[in-house]
PDB file of C-alpha atoms in Angstrom:
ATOM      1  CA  UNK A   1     156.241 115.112 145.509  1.00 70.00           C
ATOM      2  CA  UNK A   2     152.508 114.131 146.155  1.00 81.00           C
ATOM      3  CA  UNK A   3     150.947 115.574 149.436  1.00 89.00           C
ATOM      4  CA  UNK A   4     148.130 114.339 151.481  1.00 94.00           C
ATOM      5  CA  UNK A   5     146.919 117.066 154.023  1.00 97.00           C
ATOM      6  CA  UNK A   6     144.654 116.158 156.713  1.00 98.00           C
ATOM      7  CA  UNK A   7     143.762 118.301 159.833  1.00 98.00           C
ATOM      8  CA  UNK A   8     146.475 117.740 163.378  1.00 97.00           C
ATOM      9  CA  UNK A   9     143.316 117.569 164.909  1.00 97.00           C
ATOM     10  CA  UNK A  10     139.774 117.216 165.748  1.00 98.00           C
ATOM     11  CA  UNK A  11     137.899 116.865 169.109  1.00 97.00           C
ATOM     12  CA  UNK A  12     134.255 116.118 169.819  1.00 97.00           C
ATOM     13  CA  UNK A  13     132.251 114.419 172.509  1.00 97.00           C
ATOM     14  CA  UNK A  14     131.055 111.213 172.629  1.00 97.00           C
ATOM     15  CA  UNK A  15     127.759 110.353 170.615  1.00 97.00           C
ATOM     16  CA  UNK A  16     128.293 113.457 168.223  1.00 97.00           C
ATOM     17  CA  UNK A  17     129.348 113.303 164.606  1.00 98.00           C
ATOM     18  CA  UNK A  18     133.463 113.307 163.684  1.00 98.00           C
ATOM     19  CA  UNK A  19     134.938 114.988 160.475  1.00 98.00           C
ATOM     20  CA  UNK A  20     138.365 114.432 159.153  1.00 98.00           C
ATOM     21  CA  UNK A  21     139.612 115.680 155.841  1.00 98.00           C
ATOM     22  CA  UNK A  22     141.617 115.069 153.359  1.00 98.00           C
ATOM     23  CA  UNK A  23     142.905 116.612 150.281  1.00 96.00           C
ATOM     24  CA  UNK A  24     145.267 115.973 147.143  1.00 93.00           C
ATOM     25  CA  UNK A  25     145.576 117.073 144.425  1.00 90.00           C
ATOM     26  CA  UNK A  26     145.392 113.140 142.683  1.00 88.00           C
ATOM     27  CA  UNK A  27     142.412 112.354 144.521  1.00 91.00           C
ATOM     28  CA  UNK A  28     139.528 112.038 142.309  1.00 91.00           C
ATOM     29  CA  UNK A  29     142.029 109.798 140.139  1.00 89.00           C
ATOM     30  CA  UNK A  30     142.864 107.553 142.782  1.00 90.00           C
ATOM     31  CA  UNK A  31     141.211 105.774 145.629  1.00 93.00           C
ATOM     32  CA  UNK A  32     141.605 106.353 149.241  1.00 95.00           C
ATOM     33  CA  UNK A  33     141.923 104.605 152.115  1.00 96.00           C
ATOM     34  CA  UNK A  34     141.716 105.604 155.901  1.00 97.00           C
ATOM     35  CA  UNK A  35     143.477 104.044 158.498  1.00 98.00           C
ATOM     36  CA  UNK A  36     143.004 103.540 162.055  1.00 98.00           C
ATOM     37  CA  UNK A  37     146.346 103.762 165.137  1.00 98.00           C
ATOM     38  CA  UNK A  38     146.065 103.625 168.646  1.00 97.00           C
ATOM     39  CA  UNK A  39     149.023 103.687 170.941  1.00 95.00           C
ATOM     40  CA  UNK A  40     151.453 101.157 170.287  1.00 94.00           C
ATOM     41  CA  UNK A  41     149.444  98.930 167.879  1.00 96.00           C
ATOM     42  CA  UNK A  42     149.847  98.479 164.457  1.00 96.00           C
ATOM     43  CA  UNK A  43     147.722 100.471 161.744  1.00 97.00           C
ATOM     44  CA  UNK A  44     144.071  99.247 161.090  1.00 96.00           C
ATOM     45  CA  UNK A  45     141.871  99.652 158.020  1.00 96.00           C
ATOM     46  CA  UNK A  46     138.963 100.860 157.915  1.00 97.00           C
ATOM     47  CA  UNK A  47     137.903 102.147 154.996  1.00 97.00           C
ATOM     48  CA  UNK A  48     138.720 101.090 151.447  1.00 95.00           C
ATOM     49  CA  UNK A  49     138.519 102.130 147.804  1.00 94.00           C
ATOM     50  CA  UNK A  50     137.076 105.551 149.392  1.00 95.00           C
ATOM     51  CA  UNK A  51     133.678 104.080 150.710  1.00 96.00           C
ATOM     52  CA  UNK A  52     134.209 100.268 152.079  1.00 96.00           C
ATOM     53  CA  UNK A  53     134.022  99.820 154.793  1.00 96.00           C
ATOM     54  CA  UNK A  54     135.797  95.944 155.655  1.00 93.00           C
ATOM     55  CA  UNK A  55     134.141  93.189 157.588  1.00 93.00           C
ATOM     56  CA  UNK A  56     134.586  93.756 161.263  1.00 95.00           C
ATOM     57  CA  UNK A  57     134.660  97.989 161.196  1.00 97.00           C
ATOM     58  CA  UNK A  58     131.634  98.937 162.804  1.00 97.00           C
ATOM     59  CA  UNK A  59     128.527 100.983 160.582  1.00 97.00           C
ATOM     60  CA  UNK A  60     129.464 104.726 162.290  1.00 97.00           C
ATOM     61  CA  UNK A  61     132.685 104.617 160.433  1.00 98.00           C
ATOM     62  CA  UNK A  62     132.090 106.126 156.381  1.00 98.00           C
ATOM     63  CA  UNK A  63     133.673 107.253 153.740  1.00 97.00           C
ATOM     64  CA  UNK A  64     132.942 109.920 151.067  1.00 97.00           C
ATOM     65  CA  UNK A  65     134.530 111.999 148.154  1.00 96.00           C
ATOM     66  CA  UNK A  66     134.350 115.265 147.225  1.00 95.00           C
ATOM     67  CA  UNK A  67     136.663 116.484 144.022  1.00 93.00           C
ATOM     68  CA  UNK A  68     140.090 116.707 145.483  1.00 94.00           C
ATOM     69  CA  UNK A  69     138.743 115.976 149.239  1.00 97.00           C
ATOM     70  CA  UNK A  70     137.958 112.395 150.672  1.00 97.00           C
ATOM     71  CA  UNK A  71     135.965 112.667 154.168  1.00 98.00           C
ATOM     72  CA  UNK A  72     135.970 110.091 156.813  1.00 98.00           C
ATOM     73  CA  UNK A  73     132.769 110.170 159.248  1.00 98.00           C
ATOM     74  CA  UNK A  74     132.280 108.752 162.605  1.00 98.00           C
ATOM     75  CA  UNK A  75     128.614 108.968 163.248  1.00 97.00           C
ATOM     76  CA  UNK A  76     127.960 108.684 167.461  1.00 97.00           C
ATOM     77  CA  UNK A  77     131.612 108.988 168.262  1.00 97.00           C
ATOM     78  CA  UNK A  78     132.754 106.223 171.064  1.00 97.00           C
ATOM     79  CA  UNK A  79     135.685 106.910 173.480  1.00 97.00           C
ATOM     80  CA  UNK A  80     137.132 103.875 171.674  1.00 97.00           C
ATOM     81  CA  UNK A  81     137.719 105.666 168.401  1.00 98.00           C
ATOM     82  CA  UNK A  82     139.885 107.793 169.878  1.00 98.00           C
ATOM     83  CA  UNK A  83     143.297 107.418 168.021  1.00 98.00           C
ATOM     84  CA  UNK A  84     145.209 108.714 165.079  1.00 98.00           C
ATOM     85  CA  UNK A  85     143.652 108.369 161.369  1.00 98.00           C
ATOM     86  CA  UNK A  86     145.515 108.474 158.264  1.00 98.00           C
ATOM     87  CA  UNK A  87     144.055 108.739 155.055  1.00 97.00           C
ATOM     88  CA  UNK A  88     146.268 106.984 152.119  1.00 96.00           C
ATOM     89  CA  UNK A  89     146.491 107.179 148.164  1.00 94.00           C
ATOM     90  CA  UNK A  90     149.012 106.274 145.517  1.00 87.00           C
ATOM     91  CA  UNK A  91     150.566 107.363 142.406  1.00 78.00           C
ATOM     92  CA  UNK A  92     151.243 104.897 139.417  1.00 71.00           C
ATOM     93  CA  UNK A  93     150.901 107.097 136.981  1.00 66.00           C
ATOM     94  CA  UNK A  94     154.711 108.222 136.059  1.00 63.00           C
ATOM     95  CA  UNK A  95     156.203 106.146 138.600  1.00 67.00           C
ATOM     96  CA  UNK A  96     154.976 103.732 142.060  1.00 69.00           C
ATOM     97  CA  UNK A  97     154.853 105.054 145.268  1.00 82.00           C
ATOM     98  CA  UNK A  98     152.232 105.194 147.672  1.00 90.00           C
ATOM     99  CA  UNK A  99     151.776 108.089 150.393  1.00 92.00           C
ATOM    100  CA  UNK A 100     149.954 108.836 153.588  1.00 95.00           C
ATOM    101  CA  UNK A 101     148.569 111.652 155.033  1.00 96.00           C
ATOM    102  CA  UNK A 102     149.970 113.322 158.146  1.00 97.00           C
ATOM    103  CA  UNK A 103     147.372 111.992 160.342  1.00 97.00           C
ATOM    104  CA  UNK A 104     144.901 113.630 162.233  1.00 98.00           C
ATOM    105  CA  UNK A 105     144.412 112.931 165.885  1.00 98.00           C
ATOM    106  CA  UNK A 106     140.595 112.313 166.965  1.00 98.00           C
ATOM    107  CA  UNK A 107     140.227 112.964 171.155  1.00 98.00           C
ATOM    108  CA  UNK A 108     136.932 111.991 171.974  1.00 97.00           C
TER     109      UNK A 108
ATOM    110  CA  UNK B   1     144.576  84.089 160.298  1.00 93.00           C
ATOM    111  CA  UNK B   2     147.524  86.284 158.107  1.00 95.00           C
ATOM    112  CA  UNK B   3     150.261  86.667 160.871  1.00 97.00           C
ATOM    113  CA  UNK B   4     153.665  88.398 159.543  1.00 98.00           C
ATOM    114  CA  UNK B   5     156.119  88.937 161.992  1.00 98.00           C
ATOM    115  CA  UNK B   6     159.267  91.288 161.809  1.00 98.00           C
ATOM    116  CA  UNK B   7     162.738  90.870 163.125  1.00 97.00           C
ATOM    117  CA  UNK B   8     165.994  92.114 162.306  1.00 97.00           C
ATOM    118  CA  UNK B   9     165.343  95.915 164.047  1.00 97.00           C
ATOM    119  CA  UNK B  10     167.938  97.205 166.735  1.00 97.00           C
ATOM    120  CA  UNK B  11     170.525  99.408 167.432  1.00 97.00           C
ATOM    121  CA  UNK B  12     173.335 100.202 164.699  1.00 97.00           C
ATOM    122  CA  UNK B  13     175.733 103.219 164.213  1.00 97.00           C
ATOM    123  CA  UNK B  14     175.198 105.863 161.319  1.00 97.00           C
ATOM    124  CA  UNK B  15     176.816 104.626 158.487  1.00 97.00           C
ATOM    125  CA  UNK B  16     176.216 100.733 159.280  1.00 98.00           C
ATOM    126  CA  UNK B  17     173.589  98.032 157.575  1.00 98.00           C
ATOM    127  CA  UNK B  18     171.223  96.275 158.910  1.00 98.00           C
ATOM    128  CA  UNK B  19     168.800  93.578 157.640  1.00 98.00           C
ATOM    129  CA  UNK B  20     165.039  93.239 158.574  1.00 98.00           C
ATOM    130  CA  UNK B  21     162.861  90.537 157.878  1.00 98.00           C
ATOM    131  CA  UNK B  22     159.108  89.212 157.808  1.00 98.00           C
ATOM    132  CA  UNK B  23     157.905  85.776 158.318  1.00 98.00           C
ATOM    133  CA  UNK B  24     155.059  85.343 156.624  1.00 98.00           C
ATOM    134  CA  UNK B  25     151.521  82.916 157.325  1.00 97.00           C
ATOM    135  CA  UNK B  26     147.860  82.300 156.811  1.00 96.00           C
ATOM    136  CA  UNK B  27     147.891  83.116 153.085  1.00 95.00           C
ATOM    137  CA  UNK B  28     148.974  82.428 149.944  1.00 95.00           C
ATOM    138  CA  UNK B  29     152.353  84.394 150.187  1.00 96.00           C
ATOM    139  CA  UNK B  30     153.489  83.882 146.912  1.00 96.00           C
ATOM    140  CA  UNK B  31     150.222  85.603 145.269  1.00 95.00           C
ATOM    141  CA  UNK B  32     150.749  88.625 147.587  1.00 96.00           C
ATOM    142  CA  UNK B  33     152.636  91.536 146.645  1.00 95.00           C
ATOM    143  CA  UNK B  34     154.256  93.149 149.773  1.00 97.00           C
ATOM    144  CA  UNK B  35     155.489  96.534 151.504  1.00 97.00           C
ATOM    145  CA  UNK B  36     157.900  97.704 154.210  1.00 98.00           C
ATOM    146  CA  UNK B  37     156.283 100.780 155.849  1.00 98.00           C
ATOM    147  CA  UNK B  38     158.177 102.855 158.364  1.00 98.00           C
ATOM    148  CA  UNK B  39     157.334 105.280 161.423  1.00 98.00           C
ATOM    149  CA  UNK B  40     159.743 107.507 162.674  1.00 98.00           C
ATOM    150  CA  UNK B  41     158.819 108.116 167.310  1.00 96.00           C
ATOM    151  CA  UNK B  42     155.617 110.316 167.585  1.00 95.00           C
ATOM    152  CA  UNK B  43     155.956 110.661 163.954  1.00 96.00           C
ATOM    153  CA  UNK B  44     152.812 109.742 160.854  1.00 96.00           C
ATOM    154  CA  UNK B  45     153.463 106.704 158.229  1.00 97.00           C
ATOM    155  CA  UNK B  46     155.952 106.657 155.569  1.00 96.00           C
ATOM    156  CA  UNK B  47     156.121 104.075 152.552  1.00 95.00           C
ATOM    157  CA  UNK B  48     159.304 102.674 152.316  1.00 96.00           C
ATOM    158  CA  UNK B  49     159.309  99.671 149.531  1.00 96.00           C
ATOM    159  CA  UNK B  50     157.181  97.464 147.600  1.00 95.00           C
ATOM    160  CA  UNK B  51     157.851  94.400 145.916  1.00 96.00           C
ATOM    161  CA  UNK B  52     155.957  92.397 143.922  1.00 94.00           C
ATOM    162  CA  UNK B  53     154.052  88.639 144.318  1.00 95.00           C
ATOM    163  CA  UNK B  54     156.814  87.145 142.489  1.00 95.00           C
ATOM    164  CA  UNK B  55     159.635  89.357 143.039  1.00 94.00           C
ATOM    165  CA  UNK B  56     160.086  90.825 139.694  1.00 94.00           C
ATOM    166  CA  UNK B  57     159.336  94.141 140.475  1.00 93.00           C
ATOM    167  CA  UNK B  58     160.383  96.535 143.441  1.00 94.00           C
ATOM    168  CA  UNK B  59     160.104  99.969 144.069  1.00 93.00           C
ATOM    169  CA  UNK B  60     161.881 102.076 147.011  1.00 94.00           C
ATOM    170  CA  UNK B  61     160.764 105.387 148.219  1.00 93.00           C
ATOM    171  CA  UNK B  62     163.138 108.327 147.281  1.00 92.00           C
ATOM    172  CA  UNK B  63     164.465 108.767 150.483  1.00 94.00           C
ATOM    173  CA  UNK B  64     165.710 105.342 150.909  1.00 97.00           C
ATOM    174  CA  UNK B  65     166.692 104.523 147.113  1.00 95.00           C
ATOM    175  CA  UNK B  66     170.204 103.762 146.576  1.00 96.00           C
ATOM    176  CA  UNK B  67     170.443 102.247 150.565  1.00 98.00           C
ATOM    177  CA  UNK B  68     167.545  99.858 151.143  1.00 98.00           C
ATOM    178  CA  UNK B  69     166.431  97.144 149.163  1.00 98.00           C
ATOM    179  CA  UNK B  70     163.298  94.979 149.301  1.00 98.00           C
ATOM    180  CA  UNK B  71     163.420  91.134 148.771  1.00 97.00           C
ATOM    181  CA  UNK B  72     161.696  87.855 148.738  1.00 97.00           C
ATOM    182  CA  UNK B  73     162.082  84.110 149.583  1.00 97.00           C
ATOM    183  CA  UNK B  74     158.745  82.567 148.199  1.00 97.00           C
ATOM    184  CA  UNK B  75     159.973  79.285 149.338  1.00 97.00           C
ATOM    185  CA  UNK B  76     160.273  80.612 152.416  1.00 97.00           C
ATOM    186  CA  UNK B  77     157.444  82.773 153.072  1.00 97.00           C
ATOM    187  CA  UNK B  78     159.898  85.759 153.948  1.00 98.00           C
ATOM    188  CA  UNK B  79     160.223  88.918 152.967  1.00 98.00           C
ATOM    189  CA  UNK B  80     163.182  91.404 153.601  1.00 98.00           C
ATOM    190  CA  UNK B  81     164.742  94.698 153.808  1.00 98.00           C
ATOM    191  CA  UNK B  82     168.591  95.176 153.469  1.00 98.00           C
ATOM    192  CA  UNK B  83     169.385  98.585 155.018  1.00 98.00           C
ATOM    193  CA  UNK B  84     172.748  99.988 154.499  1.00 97.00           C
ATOM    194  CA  UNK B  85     174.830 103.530 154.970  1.00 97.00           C
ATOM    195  CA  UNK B  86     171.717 103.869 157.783  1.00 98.00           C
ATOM    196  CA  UNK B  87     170.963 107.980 159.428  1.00 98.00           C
ATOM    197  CA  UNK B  88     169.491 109.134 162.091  1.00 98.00           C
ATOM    198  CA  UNK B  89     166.379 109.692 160.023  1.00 97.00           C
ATOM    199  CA  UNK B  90     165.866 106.428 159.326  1.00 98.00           C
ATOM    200  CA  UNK B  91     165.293 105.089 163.440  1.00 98.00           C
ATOM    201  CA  UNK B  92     161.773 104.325 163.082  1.00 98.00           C
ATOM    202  CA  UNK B  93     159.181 101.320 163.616  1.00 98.00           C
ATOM    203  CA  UNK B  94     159.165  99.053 160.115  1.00 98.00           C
ATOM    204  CA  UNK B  95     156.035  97.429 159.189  1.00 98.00           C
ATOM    205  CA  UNK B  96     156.016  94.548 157.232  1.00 98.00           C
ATOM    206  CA  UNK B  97     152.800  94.691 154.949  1.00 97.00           C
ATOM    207  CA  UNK B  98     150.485  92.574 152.765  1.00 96.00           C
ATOM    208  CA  UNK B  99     149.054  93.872 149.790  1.00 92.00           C
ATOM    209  CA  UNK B 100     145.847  92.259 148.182  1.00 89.00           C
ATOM    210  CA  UNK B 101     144.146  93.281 144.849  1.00 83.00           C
ATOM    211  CA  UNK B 102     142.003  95.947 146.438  1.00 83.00           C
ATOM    212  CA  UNK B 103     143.927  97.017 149.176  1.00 85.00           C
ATOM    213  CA  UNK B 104     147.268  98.153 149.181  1.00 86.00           C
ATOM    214  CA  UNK B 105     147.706  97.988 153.181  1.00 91.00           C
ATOM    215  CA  UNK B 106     145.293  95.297 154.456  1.00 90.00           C
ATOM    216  CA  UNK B 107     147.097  93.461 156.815  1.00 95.00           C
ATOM    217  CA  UNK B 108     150.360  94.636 159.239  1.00 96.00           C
ATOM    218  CA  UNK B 109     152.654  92.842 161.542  1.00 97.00           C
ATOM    219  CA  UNK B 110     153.314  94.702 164.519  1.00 96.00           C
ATOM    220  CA  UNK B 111     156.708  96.037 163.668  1.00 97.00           C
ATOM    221  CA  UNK B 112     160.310  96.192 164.452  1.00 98.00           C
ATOM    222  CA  UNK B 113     162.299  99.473 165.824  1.00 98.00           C
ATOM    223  CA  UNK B 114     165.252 100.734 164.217  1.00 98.00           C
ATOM    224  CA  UNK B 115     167.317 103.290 165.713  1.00 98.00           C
ATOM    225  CA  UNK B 116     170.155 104.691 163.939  1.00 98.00           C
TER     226      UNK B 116
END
């Protein structure tokens, strides 16, 4: 089955740069998405299609690709952004199904 | 503003069904194709089902093929998820979720537990 593998974790402190990875093998034929949990709240988007970022996500949050690696940035981390991101992808090539990486917890 | 709002979760014996469902505002439902998206305590996000604007089509993750099935009311703004022969894997938090034409997950209610 398809596998999305992100990092447990990252750390870094506030106002410096956060990295977290992703890799799969179907990446550079699908697009990506990165999600956004805190404690007890529902999943939030924020970014789409691998680099779009939706109305109301603030400008430190990016996305890029690399091959079989998508990258989400947080440029001048904020103790808000600490939470759980999971990247997300699909396959609908032999079949429909849609998959999520493990998620990678960000402590600020 | 898109508001969907599950019900249905609680607590049932292995081996029982259950039925979840999503009530469904602030768009044009019957356009939208939706998903059921589950998370198991302290655990990441799992896919679970996806069916489509009109009901046509639905697809079920492998581990829950054969038990759950996804359906729609367009008449009635609902979607649902009939659960049955339920395990101990499946307790979890269920996400009812809307699907648009670039985003697969763009907008979540805030979930209903299930524990098995």
């Amino acid at each position: 089955s398809y596998e999305l593998t992100q990092p447990p974790s990252v750390s870094v402190a506030p106002g410096q740069t956060a990295r977290i990875t992703c890799s799969g093998d179907d990446l550079p034929n699908q697009y990506s998405y990165w999600f956004q949990q805190k404690p007890g709240q529902a999943p939030l988007l924020v970014i789409s299609r691998d680099t779009a970022r939706p109305s109301g996500i603030p400008e430190r949050f990016s996305g890029s690709t690399s091959g079989a690696t998508v990258t989400l940035t947080i440029s001048g981390v904020q103790a808000e952004d600490e939470a759980v991101y999971y990247c997300q992808s699909a396959d609908n090539t032999d079949s429909y199904f849609w998959v999520f990486g493990g998620g990678t917890k960000l402590t600020v | 503003q898109v508001v969907l709002v599950e019900s249905g979760g609680g607590v049932v014996q292995p081996g029982r069904s259950l039925r979840l469902s999503c009530a469904a505002s602030g768009f044009a439902f019957e356009t939208s194709a939706m998903h059921w998206v589950r998370q198991a305590p302290g655990k990441g996000l799992e896919w679970v089902a996806v069916t489509s604007f009109d009901g046509s089509k639905e697809f079920h993750a492998d581990s829950v093929k054969g038990r759950f099935t996804i359906s729609r009311d367009n008449s009635k703004n609902m979607v649902s998820l009939e659960m049955s022969d339920l395990r101990r894997e499946d307790t979890a938090v269920y996400f009812c979720v809307r699907a648009t034409t670039t985003v697969t997950f763009q907008d979540w209610g805030q979930g209903t537990l299930v524990t098995v």
